Structure formats: structure tokens, C-alpha cells
Short mmCIF file of C-alpha atoms in Angstrom, two decimals:
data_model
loop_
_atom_site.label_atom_id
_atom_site.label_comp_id
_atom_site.label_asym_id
_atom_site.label_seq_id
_atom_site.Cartn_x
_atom_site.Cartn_y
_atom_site.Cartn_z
CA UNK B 1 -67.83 113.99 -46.84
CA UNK B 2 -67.06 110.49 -47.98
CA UNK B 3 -69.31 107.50 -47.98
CA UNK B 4 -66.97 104.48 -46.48
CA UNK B 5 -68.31 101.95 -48.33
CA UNK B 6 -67.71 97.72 -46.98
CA UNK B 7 -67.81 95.64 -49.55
CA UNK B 8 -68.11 91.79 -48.42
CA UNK B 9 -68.08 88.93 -51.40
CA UNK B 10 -66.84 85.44 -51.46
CA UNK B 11 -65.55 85.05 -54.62
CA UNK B 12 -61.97 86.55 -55.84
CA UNK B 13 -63.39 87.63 -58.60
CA UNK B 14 -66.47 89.58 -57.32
CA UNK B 15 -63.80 91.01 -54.79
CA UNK B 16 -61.91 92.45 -57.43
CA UNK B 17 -64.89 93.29 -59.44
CA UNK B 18 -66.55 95.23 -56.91
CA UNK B 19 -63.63 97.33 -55.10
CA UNK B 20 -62.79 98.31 -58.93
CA UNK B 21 -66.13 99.83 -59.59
CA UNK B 22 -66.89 101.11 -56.06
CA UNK B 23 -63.22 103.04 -56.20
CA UNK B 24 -64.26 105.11 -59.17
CA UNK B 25 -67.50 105.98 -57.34
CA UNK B 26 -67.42 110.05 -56.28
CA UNK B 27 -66.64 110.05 -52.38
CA UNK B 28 -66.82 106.98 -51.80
CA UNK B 29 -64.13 105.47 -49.36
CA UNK B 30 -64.30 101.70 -50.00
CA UNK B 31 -63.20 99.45 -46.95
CA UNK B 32 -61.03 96.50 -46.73
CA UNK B 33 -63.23 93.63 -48.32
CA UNK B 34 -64.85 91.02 -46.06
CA UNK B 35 -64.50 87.34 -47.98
CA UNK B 36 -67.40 85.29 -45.53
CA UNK B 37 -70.39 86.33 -43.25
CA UNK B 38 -68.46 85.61 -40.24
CA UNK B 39 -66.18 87.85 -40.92
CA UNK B 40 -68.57 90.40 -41.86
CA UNK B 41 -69.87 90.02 -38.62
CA UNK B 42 -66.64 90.43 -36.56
CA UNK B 43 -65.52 93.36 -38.83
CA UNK B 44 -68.93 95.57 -37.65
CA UNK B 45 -68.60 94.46 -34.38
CA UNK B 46 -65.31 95.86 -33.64
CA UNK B 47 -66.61 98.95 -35.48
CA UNK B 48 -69.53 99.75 -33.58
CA UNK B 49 -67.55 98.75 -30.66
CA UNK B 50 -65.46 101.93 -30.61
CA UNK B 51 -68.08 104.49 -32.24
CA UNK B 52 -70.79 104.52 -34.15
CA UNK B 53 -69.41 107.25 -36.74
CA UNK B 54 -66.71 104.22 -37.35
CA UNK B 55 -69.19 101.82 -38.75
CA UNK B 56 -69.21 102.31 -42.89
CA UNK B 57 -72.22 103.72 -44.34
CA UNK B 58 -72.86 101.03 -47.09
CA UNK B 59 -72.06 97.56 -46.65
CA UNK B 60 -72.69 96.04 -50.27
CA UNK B 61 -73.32 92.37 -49.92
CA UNK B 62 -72.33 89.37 -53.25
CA UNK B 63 -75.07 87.18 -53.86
CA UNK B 64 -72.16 84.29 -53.47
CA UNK B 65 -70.91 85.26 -50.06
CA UNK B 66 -71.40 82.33 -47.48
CA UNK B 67 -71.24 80.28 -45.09
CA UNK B 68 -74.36 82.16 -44.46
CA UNK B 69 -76.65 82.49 -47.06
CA UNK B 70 -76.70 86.48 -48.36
CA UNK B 71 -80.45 87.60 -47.28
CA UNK B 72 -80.03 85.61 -43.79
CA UNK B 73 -76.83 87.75 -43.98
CA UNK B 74 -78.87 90.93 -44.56
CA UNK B 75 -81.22 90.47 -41.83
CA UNK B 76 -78.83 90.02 -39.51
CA UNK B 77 -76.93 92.95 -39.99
CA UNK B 78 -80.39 94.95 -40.61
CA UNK B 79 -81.00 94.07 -36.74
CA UNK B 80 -77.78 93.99 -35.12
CA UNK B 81 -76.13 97.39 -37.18
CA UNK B 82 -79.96 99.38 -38.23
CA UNK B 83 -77.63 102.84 -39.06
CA UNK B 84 -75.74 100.58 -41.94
CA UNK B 85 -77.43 100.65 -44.89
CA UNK B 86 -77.21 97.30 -47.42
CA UNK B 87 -77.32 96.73 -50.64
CA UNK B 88 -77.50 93.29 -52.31
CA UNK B 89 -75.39 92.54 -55.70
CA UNK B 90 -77.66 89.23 -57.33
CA UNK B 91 -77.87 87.95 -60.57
CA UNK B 92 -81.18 87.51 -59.84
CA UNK B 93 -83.18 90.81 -60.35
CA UNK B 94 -86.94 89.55 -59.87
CA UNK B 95 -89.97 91.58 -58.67
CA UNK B 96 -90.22 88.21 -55.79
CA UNK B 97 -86.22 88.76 -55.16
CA UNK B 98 -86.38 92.45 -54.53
CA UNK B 99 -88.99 92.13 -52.52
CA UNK B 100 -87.46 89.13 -50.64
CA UNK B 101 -84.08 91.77 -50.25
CA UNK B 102 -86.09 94.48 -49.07
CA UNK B 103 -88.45 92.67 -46.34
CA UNK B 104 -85.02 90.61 -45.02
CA UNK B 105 -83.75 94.59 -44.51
CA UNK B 106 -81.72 95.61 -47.39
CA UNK B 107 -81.82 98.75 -48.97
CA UNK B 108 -81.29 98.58 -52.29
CA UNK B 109 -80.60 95.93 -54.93
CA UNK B 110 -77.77 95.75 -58.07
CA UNK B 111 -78.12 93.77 -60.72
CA UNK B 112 -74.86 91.57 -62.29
CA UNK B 113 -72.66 92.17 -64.16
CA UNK B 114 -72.39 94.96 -62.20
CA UNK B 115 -72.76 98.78 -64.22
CA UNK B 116 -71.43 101.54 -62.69
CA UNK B 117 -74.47 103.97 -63.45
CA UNK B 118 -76.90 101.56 -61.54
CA UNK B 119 -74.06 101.03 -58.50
CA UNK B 120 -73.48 104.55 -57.74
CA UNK B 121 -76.98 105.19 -57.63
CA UNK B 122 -77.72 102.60 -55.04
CA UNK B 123 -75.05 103.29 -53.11
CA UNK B 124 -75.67 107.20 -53.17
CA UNK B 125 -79.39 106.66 -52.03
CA UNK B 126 -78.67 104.15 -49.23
CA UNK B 127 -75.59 106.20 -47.94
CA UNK B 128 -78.54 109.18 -47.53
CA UNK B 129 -80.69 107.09 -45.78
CA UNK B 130 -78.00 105.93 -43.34
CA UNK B 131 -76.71 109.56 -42.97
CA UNK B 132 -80.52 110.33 -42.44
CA UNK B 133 -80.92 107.56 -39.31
CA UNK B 134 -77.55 108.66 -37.61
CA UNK B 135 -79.03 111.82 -37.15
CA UNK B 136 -82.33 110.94 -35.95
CA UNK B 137 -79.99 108.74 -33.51
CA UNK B 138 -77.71 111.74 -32.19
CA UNK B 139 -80.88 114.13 -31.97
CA UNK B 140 -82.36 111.07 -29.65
CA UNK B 141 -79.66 111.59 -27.60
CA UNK B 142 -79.29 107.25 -27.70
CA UNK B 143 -76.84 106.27 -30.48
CA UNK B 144 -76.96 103.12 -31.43
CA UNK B 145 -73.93 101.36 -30.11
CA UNK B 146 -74.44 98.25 -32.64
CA UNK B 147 -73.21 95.34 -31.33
CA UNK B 148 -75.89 94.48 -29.36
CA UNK B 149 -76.33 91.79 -26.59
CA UNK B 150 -73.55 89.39 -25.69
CA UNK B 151 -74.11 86.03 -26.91
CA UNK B 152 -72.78 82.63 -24.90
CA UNK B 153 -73.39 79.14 -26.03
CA UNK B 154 -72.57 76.29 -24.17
CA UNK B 155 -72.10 72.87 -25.35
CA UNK B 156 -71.52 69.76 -23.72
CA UNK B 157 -68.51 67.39 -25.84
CA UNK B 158 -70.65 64.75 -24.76
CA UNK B 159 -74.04 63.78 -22.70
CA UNK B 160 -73.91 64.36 -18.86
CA UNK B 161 -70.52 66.96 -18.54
CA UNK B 162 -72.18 69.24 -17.26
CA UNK B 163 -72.93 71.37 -20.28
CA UNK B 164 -76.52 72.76 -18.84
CA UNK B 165 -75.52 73.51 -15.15
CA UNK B 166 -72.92 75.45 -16.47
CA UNK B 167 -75.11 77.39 -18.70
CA UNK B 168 -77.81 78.25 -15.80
CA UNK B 169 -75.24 79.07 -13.58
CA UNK B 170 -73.25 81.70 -16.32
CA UNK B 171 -77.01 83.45 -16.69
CA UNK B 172 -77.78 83.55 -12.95
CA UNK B 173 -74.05 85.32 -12.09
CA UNK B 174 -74.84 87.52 -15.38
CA UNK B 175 -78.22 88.63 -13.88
CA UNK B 176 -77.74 88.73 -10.70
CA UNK B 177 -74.75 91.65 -11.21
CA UNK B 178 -77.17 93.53 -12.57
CA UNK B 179 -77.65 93.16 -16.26
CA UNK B 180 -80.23 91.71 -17.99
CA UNK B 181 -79.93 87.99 -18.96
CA UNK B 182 -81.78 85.58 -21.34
CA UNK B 183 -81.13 81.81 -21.10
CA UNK B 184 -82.35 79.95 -23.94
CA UNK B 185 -82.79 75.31 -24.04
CA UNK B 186 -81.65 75.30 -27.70
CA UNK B 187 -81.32 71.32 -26.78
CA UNK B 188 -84.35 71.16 -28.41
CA UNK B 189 -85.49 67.27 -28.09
CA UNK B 190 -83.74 66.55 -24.69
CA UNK B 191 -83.12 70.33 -22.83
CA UNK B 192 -83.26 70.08 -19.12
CA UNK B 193 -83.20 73.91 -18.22
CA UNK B 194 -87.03 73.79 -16.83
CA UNK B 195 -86.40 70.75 -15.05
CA UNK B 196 -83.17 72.58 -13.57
CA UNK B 197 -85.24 75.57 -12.62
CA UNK B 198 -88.73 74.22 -11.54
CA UNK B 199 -90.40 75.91 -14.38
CA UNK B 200 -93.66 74.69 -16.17
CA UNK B 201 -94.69 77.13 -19.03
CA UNK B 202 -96.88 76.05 -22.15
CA UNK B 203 -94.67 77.89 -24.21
CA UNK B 204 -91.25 77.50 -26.18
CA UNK B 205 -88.60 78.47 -28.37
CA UNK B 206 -90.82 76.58 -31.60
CA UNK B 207 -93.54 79.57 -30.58
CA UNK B 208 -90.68 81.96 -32.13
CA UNK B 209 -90.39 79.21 -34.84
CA UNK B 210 -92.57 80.26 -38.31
CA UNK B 211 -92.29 84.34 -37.27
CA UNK B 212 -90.02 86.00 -39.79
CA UNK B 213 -90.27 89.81 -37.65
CA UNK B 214 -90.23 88.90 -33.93
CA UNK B 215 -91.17 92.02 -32.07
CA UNK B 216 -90.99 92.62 -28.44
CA UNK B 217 -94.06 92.27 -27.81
CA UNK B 218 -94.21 88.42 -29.38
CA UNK B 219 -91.03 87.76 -27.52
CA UNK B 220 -92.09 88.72 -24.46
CA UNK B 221 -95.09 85.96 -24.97
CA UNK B 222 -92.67 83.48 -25.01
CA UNK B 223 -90.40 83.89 -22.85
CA UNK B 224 -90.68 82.97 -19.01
CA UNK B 225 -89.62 85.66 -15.88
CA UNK B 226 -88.25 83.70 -13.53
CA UNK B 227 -87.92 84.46 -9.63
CA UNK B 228 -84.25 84.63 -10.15
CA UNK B 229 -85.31 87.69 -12.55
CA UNK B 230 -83.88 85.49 -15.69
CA UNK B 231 -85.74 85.34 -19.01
CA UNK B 232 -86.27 81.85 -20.06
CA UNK B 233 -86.81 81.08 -23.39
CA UNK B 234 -87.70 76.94 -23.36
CA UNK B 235 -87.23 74.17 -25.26
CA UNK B 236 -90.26 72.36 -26.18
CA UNK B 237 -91.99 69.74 -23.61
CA UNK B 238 -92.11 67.52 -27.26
CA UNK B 239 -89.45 66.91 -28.37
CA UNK B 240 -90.24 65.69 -31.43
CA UNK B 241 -91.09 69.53 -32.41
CA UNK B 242 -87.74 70.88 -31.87
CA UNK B 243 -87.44 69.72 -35.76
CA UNK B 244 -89.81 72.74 -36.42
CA UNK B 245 -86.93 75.23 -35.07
CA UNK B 246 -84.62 75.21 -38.14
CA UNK B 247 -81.22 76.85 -38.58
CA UNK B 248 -83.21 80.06 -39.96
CA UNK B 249 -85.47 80.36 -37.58
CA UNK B 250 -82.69 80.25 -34.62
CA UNK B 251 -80.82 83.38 -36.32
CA UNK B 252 -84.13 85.17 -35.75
CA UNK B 253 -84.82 83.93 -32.85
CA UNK B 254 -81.35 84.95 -31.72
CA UNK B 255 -80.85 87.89 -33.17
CA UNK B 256 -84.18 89.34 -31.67
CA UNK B 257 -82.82 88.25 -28.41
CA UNK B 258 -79.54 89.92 -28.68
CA UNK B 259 -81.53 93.45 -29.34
CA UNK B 260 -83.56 92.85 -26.17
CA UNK B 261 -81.42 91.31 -23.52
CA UNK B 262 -77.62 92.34 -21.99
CA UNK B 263 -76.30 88.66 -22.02
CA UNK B 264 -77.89 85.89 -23.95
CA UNK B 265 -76.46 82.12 -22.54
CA UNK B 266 -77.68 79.31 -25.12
CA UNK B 267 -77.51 75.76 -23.76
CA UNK B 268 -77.01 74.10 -26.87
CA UNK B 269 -77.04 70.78 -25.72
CA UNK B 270 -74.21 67.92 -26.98
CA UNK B 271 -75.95 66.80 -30.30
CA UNK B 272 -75.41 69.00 -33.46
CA UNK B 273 -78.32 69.95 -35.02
CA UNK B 274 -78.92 72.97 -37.70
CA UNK B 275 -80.56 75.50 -34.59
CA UNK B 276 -77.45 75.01 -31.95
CA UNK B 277 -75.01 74.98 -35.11
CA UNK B 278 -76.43 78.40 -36.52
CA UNK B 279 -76.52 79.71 -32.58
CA UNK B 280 -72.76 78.70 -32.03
CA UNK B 281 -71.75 80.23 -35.20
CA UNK B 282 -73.44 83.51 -34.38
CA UNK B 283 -72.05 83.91 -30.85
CA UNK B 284 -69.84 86.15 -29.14
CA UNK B 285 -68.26 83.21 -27.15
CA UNK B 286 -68.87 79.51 -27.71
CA UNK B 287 -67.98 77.36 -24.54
CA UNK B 288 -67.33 73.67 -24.89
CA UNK B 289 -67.77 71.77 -22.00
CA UNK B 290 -65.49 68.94 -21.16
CA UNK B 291 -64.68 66.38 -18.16
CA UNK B 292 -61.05 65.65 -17.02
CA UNK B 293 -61.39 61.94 -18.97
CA UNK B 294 -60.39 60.49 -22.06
CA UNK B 295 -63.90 59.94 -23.57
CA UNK B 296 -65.24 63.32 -23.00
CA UNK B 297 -62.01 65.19 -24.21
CA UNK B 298 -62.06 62.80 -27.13
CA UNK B 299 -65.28 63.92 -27.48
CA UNK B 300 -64.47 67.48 -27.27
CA UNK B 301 -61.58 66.95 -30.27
CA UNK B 302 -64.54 65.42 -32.26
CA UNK B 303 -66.76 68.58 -31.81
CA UNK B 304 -64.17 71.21 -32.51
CA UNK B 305 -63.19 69.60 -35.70
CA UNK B 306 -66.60 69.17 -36.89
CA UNK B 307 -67.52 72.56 -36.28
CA UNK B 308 -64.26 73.29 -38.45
CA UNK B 309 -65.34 71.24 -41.23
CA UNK B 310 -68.99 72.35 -41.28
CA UNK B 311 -67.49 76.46 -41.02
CA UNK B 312 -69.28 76.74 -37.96
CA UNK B 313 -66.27 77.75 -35.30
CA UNK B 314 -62.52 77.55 -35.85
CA UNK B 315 -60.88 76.30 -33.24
CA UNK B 316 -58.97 78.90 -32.05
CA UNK B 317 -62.33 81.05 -31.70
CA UNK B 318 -63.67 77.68 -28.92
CA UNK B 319 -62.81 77.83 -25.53
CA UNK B 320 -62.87 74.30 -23.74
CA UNK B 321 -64.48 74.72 -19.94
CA UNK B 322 -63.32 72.10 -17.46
CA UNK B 323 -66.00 70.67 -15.48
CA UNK B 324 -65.20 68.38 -12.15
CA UNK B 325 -61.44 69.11 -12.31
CA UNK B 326 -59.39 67.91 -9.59
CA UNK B 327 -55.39 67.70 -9.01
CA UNK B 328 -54.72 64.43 -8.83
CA UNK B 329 -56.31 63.13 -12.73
CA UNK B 330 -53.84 62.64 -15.26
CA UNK B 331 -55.60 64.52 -17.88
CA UNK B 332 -54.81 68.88 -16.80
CA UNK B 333 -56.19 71.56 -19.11
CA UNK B 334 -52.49 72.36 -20.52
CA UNK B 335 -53.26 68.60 -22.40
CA UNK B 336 -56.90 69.27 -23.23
CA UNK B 337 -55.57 72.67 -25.18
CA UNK B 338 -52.86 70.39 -26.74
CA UNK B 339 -55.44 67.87 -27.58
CA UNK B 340 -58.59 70.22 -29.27
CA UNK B 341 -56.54 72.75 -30.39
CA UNK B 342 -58.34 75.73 -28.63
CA UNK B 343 -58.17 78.00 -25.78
CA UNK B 344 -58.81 76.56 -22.00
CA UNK B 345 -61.28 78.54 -19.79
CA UNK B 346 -58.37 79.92 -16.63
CA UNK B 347 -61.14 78.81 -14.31
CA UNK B 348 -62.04 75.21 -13.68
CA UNK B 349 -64.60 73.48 -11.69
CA UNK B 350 -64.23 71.67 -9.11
CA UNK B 351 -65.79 67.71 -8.94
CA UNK B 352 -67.76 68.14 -5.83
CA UNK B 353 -71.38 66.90 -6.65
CA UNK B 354 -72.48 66.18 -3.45
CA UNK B 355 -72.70 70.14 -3.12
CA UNK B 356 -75.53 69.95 -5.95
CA UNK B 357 -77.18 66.46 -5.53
CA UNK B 358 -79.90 67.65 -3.42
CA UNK B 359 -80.89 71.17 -5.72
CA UNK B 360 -80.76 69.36 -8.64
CA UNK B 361 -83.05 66.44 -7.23
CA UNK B 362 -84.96 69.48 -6.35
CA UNK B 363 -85.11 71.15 -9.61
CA UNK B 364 -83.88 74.24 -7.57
CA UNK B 365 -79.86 74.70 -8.72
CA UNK B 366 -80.93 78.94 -8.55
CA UNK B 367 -80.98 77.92 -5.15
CA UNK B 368 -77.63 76.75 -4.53
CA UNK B 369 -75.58 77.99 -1.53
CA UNK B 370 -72.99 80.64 -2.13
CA UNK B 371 -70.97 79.02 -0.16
CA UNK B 372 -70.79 76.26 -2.95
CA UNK B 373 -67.03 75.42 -4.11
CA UNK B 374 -68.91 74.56 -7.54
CA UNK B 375 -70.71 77.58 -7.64
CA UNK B 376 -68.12 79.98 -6.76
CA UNK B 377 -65.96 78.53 -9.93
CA UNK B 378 -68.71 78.99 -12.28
CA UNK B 379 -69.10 82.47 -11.01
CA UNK B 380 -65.66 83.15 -11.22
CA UNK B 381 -66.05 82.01 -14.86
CA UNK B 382 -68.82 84.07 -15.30
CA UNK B 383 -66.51 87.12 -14.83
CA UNK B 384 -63.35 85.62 -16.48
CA UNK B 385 -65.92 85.71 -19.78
CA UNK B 386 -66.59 89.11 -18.79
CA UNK B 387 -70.73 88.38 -18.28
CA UNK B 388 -70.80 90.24 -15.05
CA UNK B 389 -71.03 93.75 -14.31
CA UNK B 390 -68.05 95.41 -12.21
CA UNK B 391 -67.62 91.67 -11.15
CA UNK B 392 -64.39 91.64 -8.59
CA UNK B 393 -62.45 88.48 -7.74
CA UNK B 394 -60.91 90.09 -4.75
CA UNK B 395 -60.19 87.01 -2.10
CA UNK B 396 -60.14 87.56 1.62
CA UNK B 397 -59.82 84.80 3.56
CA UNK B 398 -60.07 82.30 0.81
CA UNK B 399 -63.29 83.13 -0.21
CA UNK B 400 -64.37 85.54 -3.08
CA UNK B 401 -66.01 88.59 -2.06
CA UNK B 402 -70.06 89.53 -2.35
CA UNK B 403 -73.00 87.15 -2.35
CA UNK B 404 -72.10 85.85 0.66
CA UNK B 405 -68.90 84.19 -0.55
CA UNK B 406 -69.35 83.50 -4.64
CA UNK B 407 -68.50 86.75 -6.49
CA UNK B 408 -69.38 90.90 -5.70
CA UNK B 409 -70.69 93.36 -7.48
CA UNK B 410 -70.47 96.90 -7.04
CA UNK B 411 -73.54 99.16 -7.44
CA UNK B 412 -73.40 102.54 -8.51
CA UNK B 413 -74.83 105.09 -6.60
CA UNK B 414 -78.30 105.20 -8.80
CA UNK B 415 -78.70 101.90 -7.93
CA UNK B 416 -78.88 100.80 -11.21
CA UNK B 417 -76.03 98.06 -10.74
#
């Protein structure tokens, strides 16, 4: 049987190197080369997305690969893909490396310049140990599907579009259809998701901040149950401690989540920092919320090109959500795609904030009537994003079907949702 083997390296050079070496290896099957994390990412994804037997064995990792750096790389895959086995290819071959390499999750370590004695034996023992845990994951009768937990962030192209309510509302559809649903304030010095919700809890996202393995158990410490049955994870009441939350510590903190939770919605807020840029970069979907005007779709332009330059998001891979749209403003989504360059959300919603005034004076928008025009779009969205469980958009009588009038859900018979 052959070992497929993924080899993912930034440089041309260490591309060429590798696939060269790992072709003369006995069985081995190497894959089309991955050239940055992202797509390393994406490329396991869709794998484990249609099987686990399609996901490669041995993903061998270059010391040079970026935009994330290689043992940040390592862990993540370690969490989101545990039947792939890794193996790191560093110049660096220290007793403090290796063991770096190991606790971040890989499996074995190559030195460079790379020999071919010392490559196929790596490769040979970790593509054992990942034949070894797909077994133990058939005979469990629960194989490991890989991709993990859908991840959403939502970001506001300026202050005050509507970047959090949109956020809360995405989670509370999500949850409410039956699957379960973290929402996370990584607007760490100004987040408003407690104040949206009527929460007060002592803890916070910096809790998760300076823990390298975040198990269950320590996640379930910080997060908040809310009555709408949503897990809250917080941003700090100070918000001069949202510093503490660095662009490491959010892959961990996000990662950990995606293993635990269905749907994870991140409200990351309208100012950049290295947590929200590290959460939009690892997400499934990153939303960009934007008002019908010039400032705020100026604004949006400014984001989506910044997140180009700083390798963050292409634009293509952004979709724009239009919040308090109406027919008569001069500025439709058909311009706003012209303008940023990225894809428009089908759904828009509507500008009627009377309809929220008096639950978000209240600090109750969980609470708003189904009924709501407002509502019912961001619902509507909810499914269009695919968040939502069996979700239908069926309309009788101009109004969408199930909670009384914002979006259904079917239940199967178990109950389960």
C-alpha cells in the first residue's frame, strides 16, 4: 500500500528539493506540493471533507513555509487533521527544537540538507503511526471527519456598521437550528457582545491567553452558557489586557474551539490587531460588514486591501455583508463588489432600527421578535452561509417559515435537530 505523502514548502527550491527525494522513497505517493500555510489548510480541508482515507498520510512541512510560521503550522494541523502525521524539515536540529516540534504536534523531525536515509526513515515511522490511529478510529466506529467546526468572522469596515449585531445574530440562527454554536468578542479593547447579551462573567478570552494545550475542561471554565444555549467566549472587561491575547494565542484559542463547537462566529471588531488578523486568516468564511455609504464602503476597500497586503485574506476569499440597505441609496451591492473587489452576501439587511432600539437599550437583542424585518435578513443570511441546520427559506405569505416568521428548521425524528 502506498504512503501519499503532502509535501508543503515555500521556497522553489525546497519544492523541488523535496518532491525529488520523497519520489525515490519505496511506496511513497507524493502529493501535489502546497507553497503557503493557507493553502495547506484548504488542501486538507477539502480532503477530509470527502473521506478520511483521502487525507495523505505524511504531510512533511519546510522550515521556510509561511505566512504562518512552521510549528504554529504544525499545531494546527496536529488539532484540526490528528490521523495526519507531520514531519518538520529545519535547519535547525537542536535537542530545544525537537522538543519544541514534538510538543507543537509533529512527529518526526529532518535535518537540512535533506539525506535520503534520514527522510525515508521519518516518513516510514510517522506513516505507521498514522496507519496505526486510522484504525483505532474505524474500530471506534467515529472516524475522524477532520475539518472540524465551521469558523465565521465578522468585521465591521468601520465603527458602528453593524459588525457585532450581525455576529450575535449569525450564532443565535446557528444554535437555535440545532447545532452547537460558540460566539467569541475577539474586539478585544472595545467588544460589546456582553453588553448585547446582558452577560456579566469574570472571565475572558485572555483566561485562554498564556495556555499552550487548552483542554475541554479549561475551555469550558471560560466560556459562558447562555439562556439562548450559546457559548460565549468574552472579551475582557479591561481593555487594556486584550494586548495579552496575541496572534499565537488566538490560533489556540481558535483552534480548540473549532474541535469543540459546530459553528464558531468571531466578532472581530473594525480595528486590526494581530488576534482578529490571525482569526480571519484561519476562518472558513470571513464577513465584512459594510453600510450603503461612501465612508463605510471606502472603508471596506481599505480593509480588503490591507488584509491582501498583510497575506491575511485575498479578496476574492471576503464576502462584503450589507447592513441597513434600502432601494432608494445610490450606492447597491453590484457597486460595492465593483468597488472591494469581493463577493456580496445575496442577502441584505434592511435599515429599520427602530425594530432594535429598544433590545439593544436593553442589552437583550436574543430577545428580538421574529417578526423583525432585520432579524429575518440576518437569519436568512445565516442559511445563505450555510450555518443552519436543514434551514428552509420557503415563503408563504411573505414571511419565511418556522420561528414564528424568521427561518425553520426541520427536526429529525430523534429529536436531535
Amino acid at each position: 500500500m502506498s504512503t501519499r505523502i503532502l509535501p508543503a514548502a515555500g521556497d522553489a527550491d525546497a519544492v523541488r528539493s523535496l518532491t525529488t527525494l520523497l519520489s525515490q522513497l519505496p511506496d511513497a505517493e507524493p502529493l501535489v506540493p502546497v507553497t503557503d500555510s493557507t493553502q495547506l489548510a484548504d488542501t486538507l480541508s477539502r480532503l477530509a471533507a470527502e473521506s478520511l482515507d483521502e487525507l495523505p498520510e505524511v504531510v512533511v512541512v519546510h522550515e521556510g513555509i509561511g505566512p504562518v510560521p512552521a510549528l504554529e503550522l504544525i499545531r494546527e494541523v496536529a488539532l484540526r487533521f490528528p490521523a495526519v502525521g507531520v514531519v518538520l524539515v529545519t535547519s535547525d536540529a537542536s535537542p530545544g527544537l525537537f522538543q519544541a516540534a514534538m510538543d507543537h504536534g509533529a512527529r518526526g523531525l529532518v535535518a537540512l540538507p535533506l539525506g535520503y536515509e534520514e527522510l525515508a526513515s521519518r516518513v516510514q515511522a510517522v506513516a505507521q503511526w498514522s496507519a496505526g490511529v486510522r484504525r483505532h478510529l474505524g474500530a471506534a466506529g467515529d472516524p475522524f471527519t477532520g475539518a472540524g467546526g465551521t469558523v465565521v468572522t465578522v468585521s465591521g469596515a468601520k465603527g458602528g456598521v453593524g459588525a457585532t449585531l450581525t455576529a450575535v445574530q449569525l450564532a443565535l440562527a446557528a444554535q437555535t437550528s440545532g447545532r452547537a454554536t460558540a460566539l467569541v468578542d475577539m474586539d478585544l479593547q472595545t467588544g460589546d457582545v456582553a453588553s448585547y447579551l446582558d452577560v456579566q462573567f469574570r472571565r475572558s478570552v485572555v483566561d485562554l491567553a498564556a495556555i499552550n494545550d487548552i483542554s475541554p475542561r479549561v475551555l469550558a471554565d471560560a466560556v459562558f452558557r447562555h439562556d439562548s444555549g450559546l457559548a460565549l467566549l468574552l472579551a475582557p472587561a479591561e481593555g487594556e489586557r486584550g494586548e495579552e491575547v496575541t496572534d499565537r494565542a488566538a490560533r489556540h484559542i481558535v483552534s480548540a474551539l473549532r474541535s469543540r463547537y459546530e459553528v464558531v462566529v468571531i466578532d472581530c471588531g473594525a480595528q486590526l490587531g494581530g488576534a482578529g488578523a490571525a482569526a480571519v486568516e484561519m476562518a472558513d468564511r470571513a464577513l465584512l460588514v459594510t453600510t450603503p455609504d461612501v465612508i463605510a464602503v471606502r472603508g471596506a476597500k481599505r480593509t480588503v486591501r490591507m488584509w491582501d497586503r498583510l497575506q491575511i485574506r485575498k479578496a476574492e476569499e471576503t464576502t462584503v455583508v450589507v447592513n441597513r440597505h434600502t432601494r432608494s441609496t445610490e450606492i447597491q451591492p453590484p457597486l460595492i463588489a465593483r468597488i472591494t473587489g469581493t463577493a456580496v452576501a445575496a442577502t441584505t439587511v434592511p435599515a429599520h432600527f427602530k425594530e432594535l432600539q429598544g433590545v439593544v437599550d436593553a442589552g437583550r437583542v436574543h430577545e428580538l421578535e421574529a417578526k423583525s424585518t432585520v432579524k429575518r435578513a440576518m437569519w436568512a443570511l445565516a442559511g445563505e452561509l450555510g450555518l443552519v441546520r436543514a434551514a428552509e427559506t420557503v415563503h408563504k405569505g411573505g414571511r419565511l417559515r418556522g420561528d414564528r416568521g424568521a427561518v425553520s428548521f426541520r427536526r429529525r425524528r430523534d429529536g436531535t435537530g
